[in-house]
Amino acid sequence: MEAVIVEDEVNAKEALQQLLVQYCPQVEVISHARTLDEASEALLKYDPKVVFMDIQLGKEMVFSLFEKVDMHRSHVIFTTAYNEFAVEAFRLAAVDYLLKPINPSRLTEAVKKAESMEASLRSLEINALLANLRDNTSPRKIVLSTADMIHVVHLGDILHCQASQNYTTFNLRSAPPIIVSKTLKAFDELLTPQGFFRVHKSWLINLEYVKAYDKREGGKCIMADGSEIPVSPQRREQLLLLLQQLL
């Protein structure tokens, strides 16, 4: 599996190459780029299966590279030394990123995904990531993978999410539900900073679509689609506080 490393720090590049030799012998590094211009040339020349790409090259951000080069046939794995940098955008888009110093198990996991995943499907995730990073005022997007499809969904289209064992059902405003084989806990951590709230162990709601709160029978949220979502006693006070802040 041919690879290009886009990295401006020599030590970081050499460390990654050593990890690949030791843990991912199926990867052959065929080129290294230190600037956006060098990266553009290398990607156009070699058309690699996988690209390990540092987020920041000097003072330049690599995201502009996607406007110059067609990356639809490459599997991009981003690397960064900054844990807080764009992490929400990466996680929402389900795009692989490795924190420096790179963990060997995370590296092998990312490489295995690159081997098995079609690059054309991967491009959907990259496009979602770029949309999330491009304009903070626009609706952010999340990538949801099912057994048959990869869905790119606006967060504003999600009404609520329901847990069912190790599956999560996304109920949308104007599309059929999407069932994903991940726990609700994973999406709770991902969506709570984006205006969602877990009102019950089995329910995560978009606060934007709460029409009313019914205090009877233990408490429940009346949603814009008419559904009634139970609220656990432990979460009632925090929910009411969040709803007051929306007024």
Coordinates of N, CA and C in Angstrom, one line a residue:
M1 N 0.9 -1.2 0.0 CA 0.0 0.0 0.0 C 0.9 1.2 0.0
E2 N 0.9 2.0 -1.1 CA 1.8 3.1 -1.3 C 1.3 4.3 -0.5
A3 N 2.2 5.0 0.2 CA 1.8 6.1 1.0 C 2.7 7.3 0.8
V4 N 2.2 8.5 1.1 CA 2.9 9.8 1.1 C 2.7 10.4 2.4
I5 N 3.8 10.9 3.0 CA 3.8 11.6 4.3 C 3.9 13.1 4.0
V6 N 3.0 13.9 4.5 CA 3.0 15.3 4.4 C 3.3 15.8 5.8
E7 N 4.5 16.2 6.1 CA 5.0 16.6 7.4 C 6.2 17.5 7.3
D8 N 6.2 18.6 8.0 CA 7.3 19.6 7.9 C 8.3 19.4 9.0
E9 N 8.1 18.5 10.0 CA 9.1 18.3 11.0 C 9.8 17.0 10.7
V10 N 11.1 17.1 10.6 CA 11.9 15.9 10.2 C 11.8 14.8 11.2
N11 N 11.9 15.1 12.5 CA 11.8 14.1 13.6 C 10.4 13.4 13.6
A12 N 9.4 14.2 13.3 CA 8.0 13.6 13.3 C 7.9 12.6 12.1
K13 N 8.4 13.0 11.0 CA 8.4 12.2 9.8 C 9.1 10.9 10.0
E14 N 10.3 11.0 10.5 CA 11.1 9.8 10.8 C 10.5 8.9 11.8
A15 N 9.9 9.5 12.8 CA 9.2 8.6 13.9 C 8.0 7.9 13.3
L16 N 7.3 8.5 12.4 CA 6.1 7.9 11.8 C 6.6 6.8 10.8
Q17 N 7.7 7.0 10.1 CA 8.2 6.0 9.2 C 8.7 4.8 10.0
Q18 N 9.3 5.0 11.1 CA 9.8 3.9 11.9 C 8.6 3.0 12.4
L19 N 7.5 3.7 12.8 CA 6.3 3.0 13.3 C 5.7 2.2 12.2
L20 N 5.7 2.8 11.0 CA 5.1 2.1 9.9 C 5.9 0.8 9.5
V21 N 7.2 0.9 9.6 CA 8.1 -0.2 9.3 C 7.8 -1.3 10.3
Q22 N 7.7 -0.9 11.6 CA 7.6 -1.9 12.7 C 6.2 -2.5 12.8
Y23 N 5.1 -1.6 12.6 CA 3.8 -2.1 12.9 C 2.9 -2.2 11.7
C24 N 3.3 -1.6 10.6 CA 2.5 -1.7 9.3 C 3.4 -1.9 8.1
P25 N 4.0 -3.1 8.1 CA 4.9 -3.4 7.0 C 4.3 -3.4 5.6
Q26 N 2.9 -3.5 5.5 CA 2.2 -3.4 4.2 C 2.2 -2.0 3.6
V27 N 2.6 -1.0 4.4 CA 2.7 0.4 3.9 C 4.1 0.7 3.4
E28 N 4.1 1.2 2.2 CA 5.4 1.6 1.6 C 5.4 3.1 1.3
V29 N 6.2 3.8 2.1 CA 6.3 5.3 1.9 C 7.1 5.6 0.7
I30 N 6.5 6.2 -0.3 CA 7.1 6.5 -1.6 C 7.5 7.9 -1.8
S31 N 7.0 8.8 -0.9 CA 7.4 10.2 -1.0 C 7.1 11.0 0.3
H32 N 7.8 12.1 0.4 CA 7.6 12.9 1.6 C 7.6 14.4 1.2
A33 N 6.6 15.1 1.7 CA 6.4 16.5 1.4 C 6.4 17.4 2.6
R34 N 7.1 18.6 2.5 CA 7.2 19.4 3.7 C 6.4 20.7 3.6
T35 N 5.9 21.0 2.4 CA 5.1 22.2 2.1 C 3.9 21.9 1.3
L36 N 2.9 22.8 1.2 CA 1.7 22.6 0.4 C 2.1 22.3 -1.0
D37 N 3.0 23.1 -1.6 CA 3.4 22.9 -3.0 C 4.0 21.6 -3.2
E38 N 4.9 21.1 -2.3 CA 5.5 19.8 -2.4 C 4.5 18.7 -2.3
A39 N 3.5 18.9 -1.4 CA 2.4 17.9 -1.2 C 1.6 17.8 -2.5
S40 N 1.3 19.0 -3.1 CA 0.5 19.0 -4.3 C 1.2 18.2 -5.4
E41 N 2.5 18.4 -5.5 CA 3.2 17.8 -6.6 C 3.3 16.3 -6.3
A42 N 3.5 15.9 -5.1 CA 3.7 14.4 -4.8 C 2.3 13.7 -5.0
L43 N 1.2 14.3 -4.6 CA -0.1 13.7 -4.7 C -0.5 13.5 -6.1
L44 N -0.2 14.5 -6.9 CA -0.5 14.4 -8.3 C 0.3 13.4 -9.1
K45 N 1.6 13.3 -8.6 CA 2.5 12.4 -9.3 C 2.3 10.9 -8.9
Y46 N 2.0 10.7 -7.6 CA 2.0 9.3 -7.2 C 0.6 8.7 -7.0
D47 N -0.4 9.6 -6.7 CA -1.7 9.1 -6.5 C -1.8 8.0 -5.5
P48 N -1.3 8.3 -4.2 CA -1.1 7.2 -3.3 C -2.4 6.6 -2.7
K49 N -2.3 5.4 -2.2 CA -3.5 4.8 -1.5 C -3.8 5.5 -0.2
V50 N -2.8 5.9 0.5 CA -2.9 6.5 1.8 C -2.0 7.7 2.0
V51 N -2.5 8.8 2.6 CA -1.7 10.0 2.9 C -1.7 10.3 4.4
F52 N -0.6 10.4 5.0 CA -0.4 10.8 6.4 C -0.1 12.3 6.3
M53 N -1.1 13.1 6.8 CA -1.0 14.5 6.6 C -1.0 15.3 7.9
D54 N 0.0 16.1 8.2 CA 0.0 17.0 9.3 C -0.9 18.1 9.0
I55 N -1.7 18.5 10.1 CA -2.7 19.5 9.9 C -2.1 20.9 9.6
Q56 N -0.9 21.2 10.2 CA -0.3 22.5 10.0 C 1.1 22.3 9.5
L57 N 1.4 23.0 8.4 CA 2.8 23.0 7.8 C 3.3 24.4 8.0
G58 N 4.2 24.6 8.9 CA 4.6 26.0 9.2 C 3.4 26.8 9.7
K59 N 3.1 27.9 8.9 CA 2.0 28.8 9.2 C 0.8 28.4 8.4
E60 N 0.9 27.4 7.5 CA -0.2 27.1 6.6 C -1.0 25.9 7.1
M61 N -2.3 25.9 6.8 CA -3.2 24.8 7.1 C -3.3 24.0 5.9
V62 N -3.3 22.7 6.0 CA -3.3 21.8 4.9 C -4.7 21.7 4.2
F63 N -5.7 22.2 4.8 CA -7.1 22.0 4.3 C -7.2 22.7 2.9
S64 N -6.5 23.7 2.6 CA -6.6 24.4 1.3 C -6.1 23.4 0.2
L65 N -5.3 22.4 0.6 CA -4.8 21.5 -0.4 C -5.9 20.7 -1.1
F66 N -7.0 20.5 -0.4 CA -8.1 19.8 -1.0 C -8.9 20.5 -2.1
E67 N -8.6 21.8 -2.1 CA -9.2 22.7 -3.2 C -8.3 22.6 -4.4
K68 N -7.1 22.2 -4.3 CA -6.2 22.2 -5.4 C -6.0 20.8 -6.0
V69 N -6.1 19.7 -5.2 CA -5.8 18.4 -5.6 C -7.0 17.5 -5.4
D70 N -7.4 16.7 -6.3 CA -8.4 15.7 -6.2 C -8.0 14.5 -5.3
M71 N -8.5 14.5 -4.1 CA -8.1 13.5 -3.1 C -9.0 12.3 -3.0
H72 N -9.9 12.2 -4.0 CA -11.0 11.2 -3.9 C -10.5 9.7 -3.9
R73 N -9.3 9.5 -4.4 CA -8.8 8.1 -4.5 C -7.8 7.8 -3.4
S74 N -7.6 8.8 -2.5 CA -6.6 8.5 -1.4 C -7.4 8.5 0.0
H75 N -6.8 7.7 0.8 CA -7.3 7.6 2.2 C -6.5 8.5 3.1
V76 N -7.0 9.6 3.6 CA -6.2 10.6 4.3 C -6.3 10.3 5.8
I77 N -5.2 10.3 6.5 CA -5.1 10.2 7.9 C -4.3 11.4 8.4
F78 N -5.0 12.2 9.2 CA -4.4 13.5 9.7 C -3.6 13.2 10.9
T79 N -2.6 14.0 11.1 CA -1.8 13.9 12.3 C -1.7 15.3 12.9
T80 N -1.6 15.4 14.2 CA -1.5 16.7 14.9 C -1.0 16.5 16.3
A81 N -0.3 17.6 16.8 CA 0.2 17.6 18.1 C -0.8 18.2 19.1
Y82 N -1.9 18.8 18.6 CA -2.8 19.6 19.4 C -4.1 18.8 19.6
N83 N -4.3 18.3 20.8 CA -5.4 17.5 21.2 C -6.7 18.3 21.0
E84 N -6.7 19.6 21.2 CA -7.9 20.3 21.2 C -8.2 20.9 19.8
F85 N -7.3 20.8 18.9 CA -7.4 21.4 17.5 C -8.4 20.7 16.7
A86 N -9.5 21.3 16.4 CA -10.5 20.8 15.5 C -11.0 19.4 15.8
V87 N -10.8 18.9 17.0 CA -11.2 17.6 17.3 C -12.7 17.3 17.1
E88 N -13.5 18.3 17.5 CA -15.0 18.1 17.3 C -15.3 17.9 15.9
A89 N -14.7 18.7 15.0 CA -14.9 18.6 13.6 C -14.5 17.3 13.0
F90 N -13.4 16.8 13.5 CA -12.9 15.5 13.0 C -13.8 14.4 13.5
R91 N -14.2 14.4 14.7 CA -15.0 13.3 15.3 C -16.4 13.3 14.6
L92 N -17.0 14.5 14.4 CA -18.3 14.5 13.8 C -18.2 13.9 12.4
A93 N -17.1 14.2 11.7 CA -17.0 13.7 10.3 C -16.4 12.3 10.2
A94 N -16.1 11.7 11.4 CA -15.6 10.3 11.4 C -14.3 10.2 10.6
V95 N -13.5 11.2 10.6 CA -12.2 11.2 9.9 C -11.1 10.8 10.8
D96 N -10.2 9.9 10.3 CA -9.1 9.5 11.2 C -8.1 10.6 11.4
Y97 N -7.7 10.7 12.7 CA -6.6 11.6 13.0 C -5.8 11.0 14.1
L98 N -4.5 11.2 14.1 CA -3.6 10.6 15.1 C -2.9 11.7 15.8
L99 N -2.9 11.6 17.2 CA -2.3 12.6 18.0 C -0.8 12.2 18.2
K100 N 0.1 13.3 18.1 CA 1.5 13.0 18.3 C 1.8 13.1 19.8
P101 N 2.7 12.3 20.4 CA 3.3 11.2 19.7 C 2.3 10.1 19.3
I102 N 2.5 9.5 18.2 CA 1.5 8.6 17.6 C 1.5 7.3 18.4
N103 N 0.3 6.8 18.7 CA 0.1 5.5 19.4 C 0.1 4.4 18.4
P104 N 1.0 3.4 18.5 CA 1.1 2.3 17.5 C -0.3 1.6 17.2
S105 N -1.1 1.4 18.3 CA -2.3 0.7 18.1 C -3.3 1.6 17.3
R106 N -3.3 2.9 17.5 CA -4.2 3.8 16.8 C -3.7 3.9 15.3
L107 N -2.4 3.8 15.1 CA -1.8 3.8 13.8 C -2.3 2.6 13.0
T108 N -2.1 1.4 13.6 CA -2.5 0.2 12.9 C -4.0 0.1 12.6
E109 N -4.8 0.7 13.6 CA -6.2 0.7 13.4 C -6.6 1.6 12.2
A110 N -5.9 2.7 12.1 CA -6.2 3.7 11.0 C -5.8 3.1 9.6
V111 N -4.6 2.4 9.6 CA -4.1 1.8 8.4 C -5.1 0.6 8.0
K112 N -5.6 -0.2 8.9 CA -6.5 -1.2 8.5 C -7.8 -0.7 7.9
K113 N -8.2 0.5 8.4 CA -9.4 1.1 7.9 C -9.1 1.6 6.4
A114 N -7.9 2.1 6.2 CA -7.5 2.5 4.9 C -7.5 1.4 3.9
E115 N -7.1 0.2 4.4 CA -7.0 -1.0 3.5 C -8.4 -1.4 3.1
S116 N -9.4 -1.3 4.0 CA -10.7 -2.0 3.7 C -11.7 -1.0 3.2
M117 N -11.5 0.3 3.3 CA -12.5 1.3 3.0 C -12.3 1.8 1.6
E118 N -13.4 1.9 0.8 CA -13.3 2.5 -0.5 C -13.0 4.0 -0.4
A119 N -12.0 4.5 -1.2 CA -11.6 5.9 -1.1 C -12.8 6.8 -1.5
S120 N -13.7 6.3 -2.4 CA -14.8 7.2 -2.8 C -15.7 7.4 -1.7
L121 N -15.9 6.4 -0.8 CA -16.7 6.6 0.4 C -16.0 7.5 1.4
R122 N -14.7 7.4 1.5 CA -13.9 8.2 2.4 C -14.0 9.7 2.0
S123 N -14.1 10.0 0.7 CA -14.2 11.4 0.3 C -15.5 12.0 0.9
L124 N -16.5 11.3 1.2 CA -17.7 11.8 1.8 C -17.4 12.4 3.2
E125 N -16.5 11.6 3.9 CA -16.1 12.1 5.3 C -15.2 13.3 5.2
I126 N -14.3 13.3 4.2 CA -13.5 14.5 4.0 C -14.3 15.7 3.7
N127 N -15.3 15.6 2.8 CA -16.1 16.7 2.5 C -16.9 17.2 3.7
A128 N -17.4 16.3 4.5 CA -18.1 16.7 5.7 C -17.2 17.4 6.7
L129 N -15.9 17.0 6.8 CA -14.9 17.6 7.6 C -14.7 19.1 7.1
L130 N -14.5 19.2 5.8 CA -14.2 20.6 5.3 C -15.4 21.5 5.5
A131 N -16.6 21.0 5.4 CA -17.8 21.8 5.6 C -17.9 22.2 7.0
N132 N -17.5 21.4 8.0 CA -17.5 21.7 9.4 C -16.4 22.8 9.7
L133 N -15.3 22.7 9.0 CA -14.2 23.7 9.3 C -14.4 25.0 8.6
R134 N -15.1 24.9 7.4 CA -15.1 26.1 6.5 C -15.8 27.3 7.1
D135 N -17.0 27.0 7.7 CA -17.9 28.1 8.2 C -18.6 27.7 9.4
N136 N -18.2 28.3 10.5 CA -18.8 27.9 11.8 C -20.2 28.4 12.0
T137 N -20.7 29.2 11.1 CA -22.1 29.7 11.1 C -23.0 28.8 10.4
S138 N -22.5 27.9 9.6 CA -23.4 27.0 8.8 C -23.7 25.7 9.7
P139 N -24.8 25.0 9.3 CA -25.1 23.8 10.1 C -23.9 22.8 10.0
R140 N -23.5 22.3 11.1 CA -22.5 21.3 11.1 C -23.0 19.9 10.7
K141 N -22.1 19.1 10.2 CA -22.5 17.8 9.6 C -21.9 16.7 10.4
I142 N -22.6 15.5 10.5 CA -22.1 14.3 11.1 C -22.2 13.2 10.1
V143 N -21.2 12.3 10.1 CA -21.1 11.2 9.2 C -21.6 10.0 10.0
L144 N -22.7 9.3 9.5 CA -23.2 8.1 10.1 C -23.1 6.9 9.2
S145 N -22.4 5.9 9.6 CA -22.1 4.7 8.8 C -23.0 3.6 9.2
T146 N -23.7 3.0 8.2 CA -24.6 1.8 8.4 C -23.9 0.7 7.7
A147 N -24.5 -0.5 7.7 CA -24.0 -1.7 7.0 C -23.9 -1.4 5.5
D148 N -24.8 -0.6 5.0 CA -24.9 -0.5 3.5 C -24.4 0.9 3.0
M149 N -24.5 1.9 3.9 CA -24.3 3.3 3.3 C -23.5 4.1 4.3
I150 N -23.0 5.2 3.8 CA -22.5 6.3 4.6 C -23.4 7.5 4.4
H151 N -23.9 8.0 5.5 CA -24.9 9.1 5.4 C -24.2 10.4 6.0
V152 N -24.3 11.5 5.3 CA -23.8 12.8 5.8 C -25.0 13.6 6.1
V153 N -25.2 13.9 7.4 CA -26.4 14.4 8.0 C -26.1 15.8 8.7
H154 N -27.0 16.8 8.4 CA -26.9 18.1 9.1 C -27.4 17.8 10.5
L155 N -26.7 18.4 11.5 CA -27.1 18.2 12.9 C -28.5 18.8 13.1
G156 N -28.8 19.9 12.3 CA -30.1 20.5 12.5 C -31.2 19.6 12.0
D157 N -30.9 18.5 11.3 CA -32.0 17.6 10.8 C -32.3 16.5 11.8
I158 N -31.5 16.4 12.8 CA -31.7 15.3 13.8 C -32.6 15.8 14.9
L159 N -33.7 15.1 15.1 CA -34.7 15.4 16.1 C -34.3 14.8 17.4
H160 N -34.1 13.5 17.4 CA -33.6 12.8 18.6 C -33.0 11.4 18.3
C161 N -32.3 10.9 19.2 CA -31.6 9.6 19.0 C -32.1 8.6 20.2
Q162 N -32.3 7.4 19.8 CA -32.8 6.4 20.7 C -31.8 5.2 20.8
A163 N -31.5 4.8 22.0 CA -30.6 3.7 22.2 C -31.4 2.4 22.2
S164 N -30.8 1.3 21.6 CA -31.3 0.0 21.7 C -30.1 -1.0 21.7
Q165 N -29.7 -1.3 22.9 CA -28.6 -2.2 23.2 C -27.3 -1.5 22.6
N166 N -26.7 -2.1 21.6 CA -25.4 -1.5 21.1 C -25.7 -0.7 19.8
Y167 N -27.0 -0.4 19.5 CA -27.4 0.4 18.4 C -28.0 1.7 18.8
T168 N -27.9 2.7 17.8 CA -28.5 4.0 18.0 C -29.3 4.3 16.8
T169 N -30.6 4.7 17.0 CA -31.5 5.1 15.9 C -31.6 6.6 15.9
F170 N -31.2 7.2 14.7 CA -31.3 8.6 14.5 C -32.6 8.9 13.9
N171 N -33.5 9.7 14.5 CA -34.8 10.1 14.0 C -34.6 11.5 13.4
L172 N -34.9 11.6 12.1 CA -34.7 12.9 11.4 C -36.0 13.6 11.0
R173 N -35.8 14.9 10.7 CA -37.0 15.7 10.4 C -37.7 15.2 9.1
S174 N -37.0 15.0 8.0 CA -37.6 14.7 6.8 C -36.9 13.6 6.0
A175 N -36.5 12.6 6.7 CA -35.9 11.4 6.1 C -36.1 10.2 7.0
P176 N -36.0 9.0 6.5 CA -36.2 7.8 7.3 C -35.2 7.7 8.4
P177 N -35.5 7.0 9.5 CA -34.5 6.9 10.5 C -33.2 6.1 10.0
I178 N -32.1 6.4 10.7 CA -30.8 5.8 10.4 C -30.4 5.0 11.6
I179 N -30.1 3.7 11.4 CA -29.7 2.9 12.6 C -28.2 2.6 12.4
V180 N -27.5 3.0 13.5 CA -26.0 2.9 13.5 C -25.6 1.9 14.6
S181 N -24.6 1.1 14.3 CA -24.1 0.1 15.3 C -23.1 0.7 16.2
K182 N -23.5 1.7 16.9 CA -22.7 2.3 18.0 C -23.6 2.7 19.1
T183 N -23.1 2.7 20.3 CA -23.9 3.0 21.5 C -24.3 4.5 21.6
L184 N -25.3 4.8 22.3 CA -25.8 6.1 22.4 C -24.7 7.0 23.2
K185 N -24.0 6.3 24.1 CA -22.9 7.0 24.8 C -21.9 7.7 23.9
A186 N -21.5 7.0 22.8 CA -20.6 7.6 21.9 C -21.1 8.9 21.3
F187 N -22.4 8.9 20.9 CA -23.0 10.1 20.3 C -23.3 11.1 21.4
D188 N -23.6 10.7 22.6 CA -23.8 11.7 23.7 C -22.6 12.6 23.8
E189 N -21.4 11.9 23.9 CA -20.1 12.7 24.0 C -19.9 13.6 22.8
L190 N -20.3 13.1 21.6 CA -20.1 13.9 20.4 C -21.1 15.0 20.2
L191 N -22.3 14.8 20.5 CA -23.4 15.8 20.2 C -23.8 16.7 21.3
T192 N -23.5 16.4 22.6 CA -23.8 17.3 23.7 C -23.2 18.7 23.5
P193 N -22.0 18.8 23.0 CA -21.4 20.2 22.8 C -22.1 20.9 21.6
Q194 N -22.9 20.2 20.9 CA -23.6 20.8 19.7 C -25.1 21.1 19.9
G195 N -25.5 21.2 21.1 CA -26.9 21.6 21.4 C -27.8 20.4 21.6
F196 N -27.3 19.3 21.9 CA -28.1 18.1 22.3 C -28.0 17.8 23.8
F197 N -28.9 17.1 24.3 CA -28.9 16.7 25.7 C -29.5 15.3 25.9
R198 N -28.8 14.6 26.8 CA -29.3 13.2 27.1 C -30.2 13.3 28.2
V199 N -31.5 13.2 27.9 CA -32.6 13.4 28.9 C -32.9 12.1 29.7
H200 N -32.4 11.0 29.1 CA -32.7 9.6 29.6 C -31.6 8.7 29.2
K201 N -31.5 7.6 29.8 CA -30.4 6.6 29.4 C -30.6 6.1 28.0
S202 N -31.8 6.2 27.5 CA -32.1 5.7 26.2 C -32.4 6.8 25.2
W203 N -32.3 8.0 25.6 CA -32.7 9.1 24.7 C -31.8 10.3 24.7
L204 N -31.4 10.8 23.5 CA -30.6 12.0 23.3 C -31.4 12.9 22.4
I205 N -31.7 14.1 22.8 CA -32.6 15.0 22.1 C -31.9 16.3 21.6
N206 N -32.4 16.8 20.5 CA -31.9 18.1 20.0 C -32.8 19.2 20.7
L207 N -32.1 20.0 21.5 CA -32.9 20.9 22.3 C -33.6 21.9 21.4
E208 N -33.2 22.1 20.2 CA -33.8 23.1 19.3 C -35.3 22.7 19.0
Y209 N -35.6 21.4 19.1 CA -36.9 20.9 18.7 C -37.8 20.5 19.9
V210 N -37.5 21.0 21.1 CA -38.3 20.8 22.2 C -39.4 21.9 22.2
K211 N -40.7 21.4 22.1 CA -41.8 22.3 22.0 C -42.4 22.6 23.4
A212 N -42.3 21.6 24.3 CA -42.9 21.8 25.6 C -42.3 20.7 26.6
Y213 N -42.4 21.1 27.9 CA -42.0 20.1 28.9 C -43.2 19.8 29.7
D214 N -43.6 18.5 29.8 CA -44.7 18.1 30.5 C -44.3 17.6 31.9
K215 N -44.7 18.3 32.9 CA -44.2 17.9 34.3 C -44.9 16.7 34.9
R216 N -46.0 16.3 34.2 CA -46.8 15.2 34.8 C -46.1 13.8 34.5
E217 N -46.4 12.8 35.3 CA -46.0 11.4 35.1 C -44.4 11.3 35.0
G218 N -43.8 12.1 35.9 CA -42.3 12.0 36.0 C -41.6 12.9 35.1
G219 N -42.3 13.5 34.1 CA -41.7 14.5 33.2 C -41.3 13.9 31.8
K220 N -41.7 14.7 30.8 CA -41.3 14.3 29.4 C -41.3 15.5 28.5
C221 N -40.5 15.4 27.5 CA -40.3 16.4 26.5 C -41.3 16.2 25.3
I222 N -42.0 17.2 24.9 CA -42.8 17.1 23.7 C -42.0 17.7 22.6
M223 N -41.7 16.9 21.6 CA -40.8 17.3 20.5 C -41.6 17.9 19.3
A224 N -40.9 18.5 18.4 CA -41.6 19.2 17.2 C -42.3 18.2 16.4
D225 N -41.9 16.9 16.4 CA -42.6 15.9 15.6 C -43.8 15.2 16.3
G226 N -44.0 15.7 17.5 CA -45.1 15.2 18.3 C -44.7 14.0 19.2
S227 N -43.5 13.6 19.1 CA -43.1 12.5 20.0 C -42.9 13.0 21.4
E228 N -43.1 12.0 22.4 CA -43.0 12.3 23.8 C -41.8 11.5 24.3
I229 N -40.8 12.3 24.8 CA -39.5 11.6 25.2 C -39.4 11.7 26.8
P230 N -39.3 10.5 27.4 CA -39.2 10.6 28.9 C -38.0 11.2 29.4
V231 N -38.1 11.9 30.5 CA -37.0 12.6 31.2 C -36.7 11.9 32.5
S232 N -35.5 11.5 32.8 CA -35.2 10.8 34.0 C -35.1 11.9 35.1
P233 N -35.5 11.5 36.4 CA -35.5 12.5 37.5 C -34.1 13.2 37.7
Q234 N -33.1 12.4 37.5 CA -31.7 12.9 37.7 C -31.3 14.0 36.7
R235 N -32.0 14.0 35.6 CA -31.6 15.0 34.5 C -32.6 16.1 34.3
R236 N -33.7 16.1 35.1 CA -34.8 17.1 34.9 C -34.3 18.5 35.2
E237 N -33.6 18.7 36.3 CA -33.2 20.1 36.7 C -32.2 20.7 35.7
Q238 N -31.3 19.9 35.2 CA -30.3 20.4 34.2 C -31.0 20.7 32.9
L239 N -32.0 19.9 32.5 CA -32.8 20.1 31.3 C -33.5 21.4 31.4
L240 N -34.2 21.7 32.5 CA -35.0 22.9 32.6 C -34.1 24.1 32.6
L241 N -32.9 24.0 33.1 CA -31.9 25.1 33.1 C -31.5 25.4 31.6
L242 N -31.2 24.3 30.9 CA -30.8 24.5 29.5 C -32.0 25.1 28.7
L243 N -33.2 24.7 28.9 CA -34.3 25.2 28.2 C -34.5 26.7 28.5
Q244 N -34.3 27.1 29.7 CA -34.4 28.5 30.1 C -33.4 29.3 29.3
Q245 N -32.2 28.8 29.2 CA -31.1 29.5 28.5 C -31.4 29.7 27.0
L246 N -32.3 28.8 26.4 CA -32.7 28.9 25.0 C -33.7 30.0 24.8
L247 N -34.4 30.5 25.8 CA -35.5 31.5 25.7 C -34.9 32.9 25.4

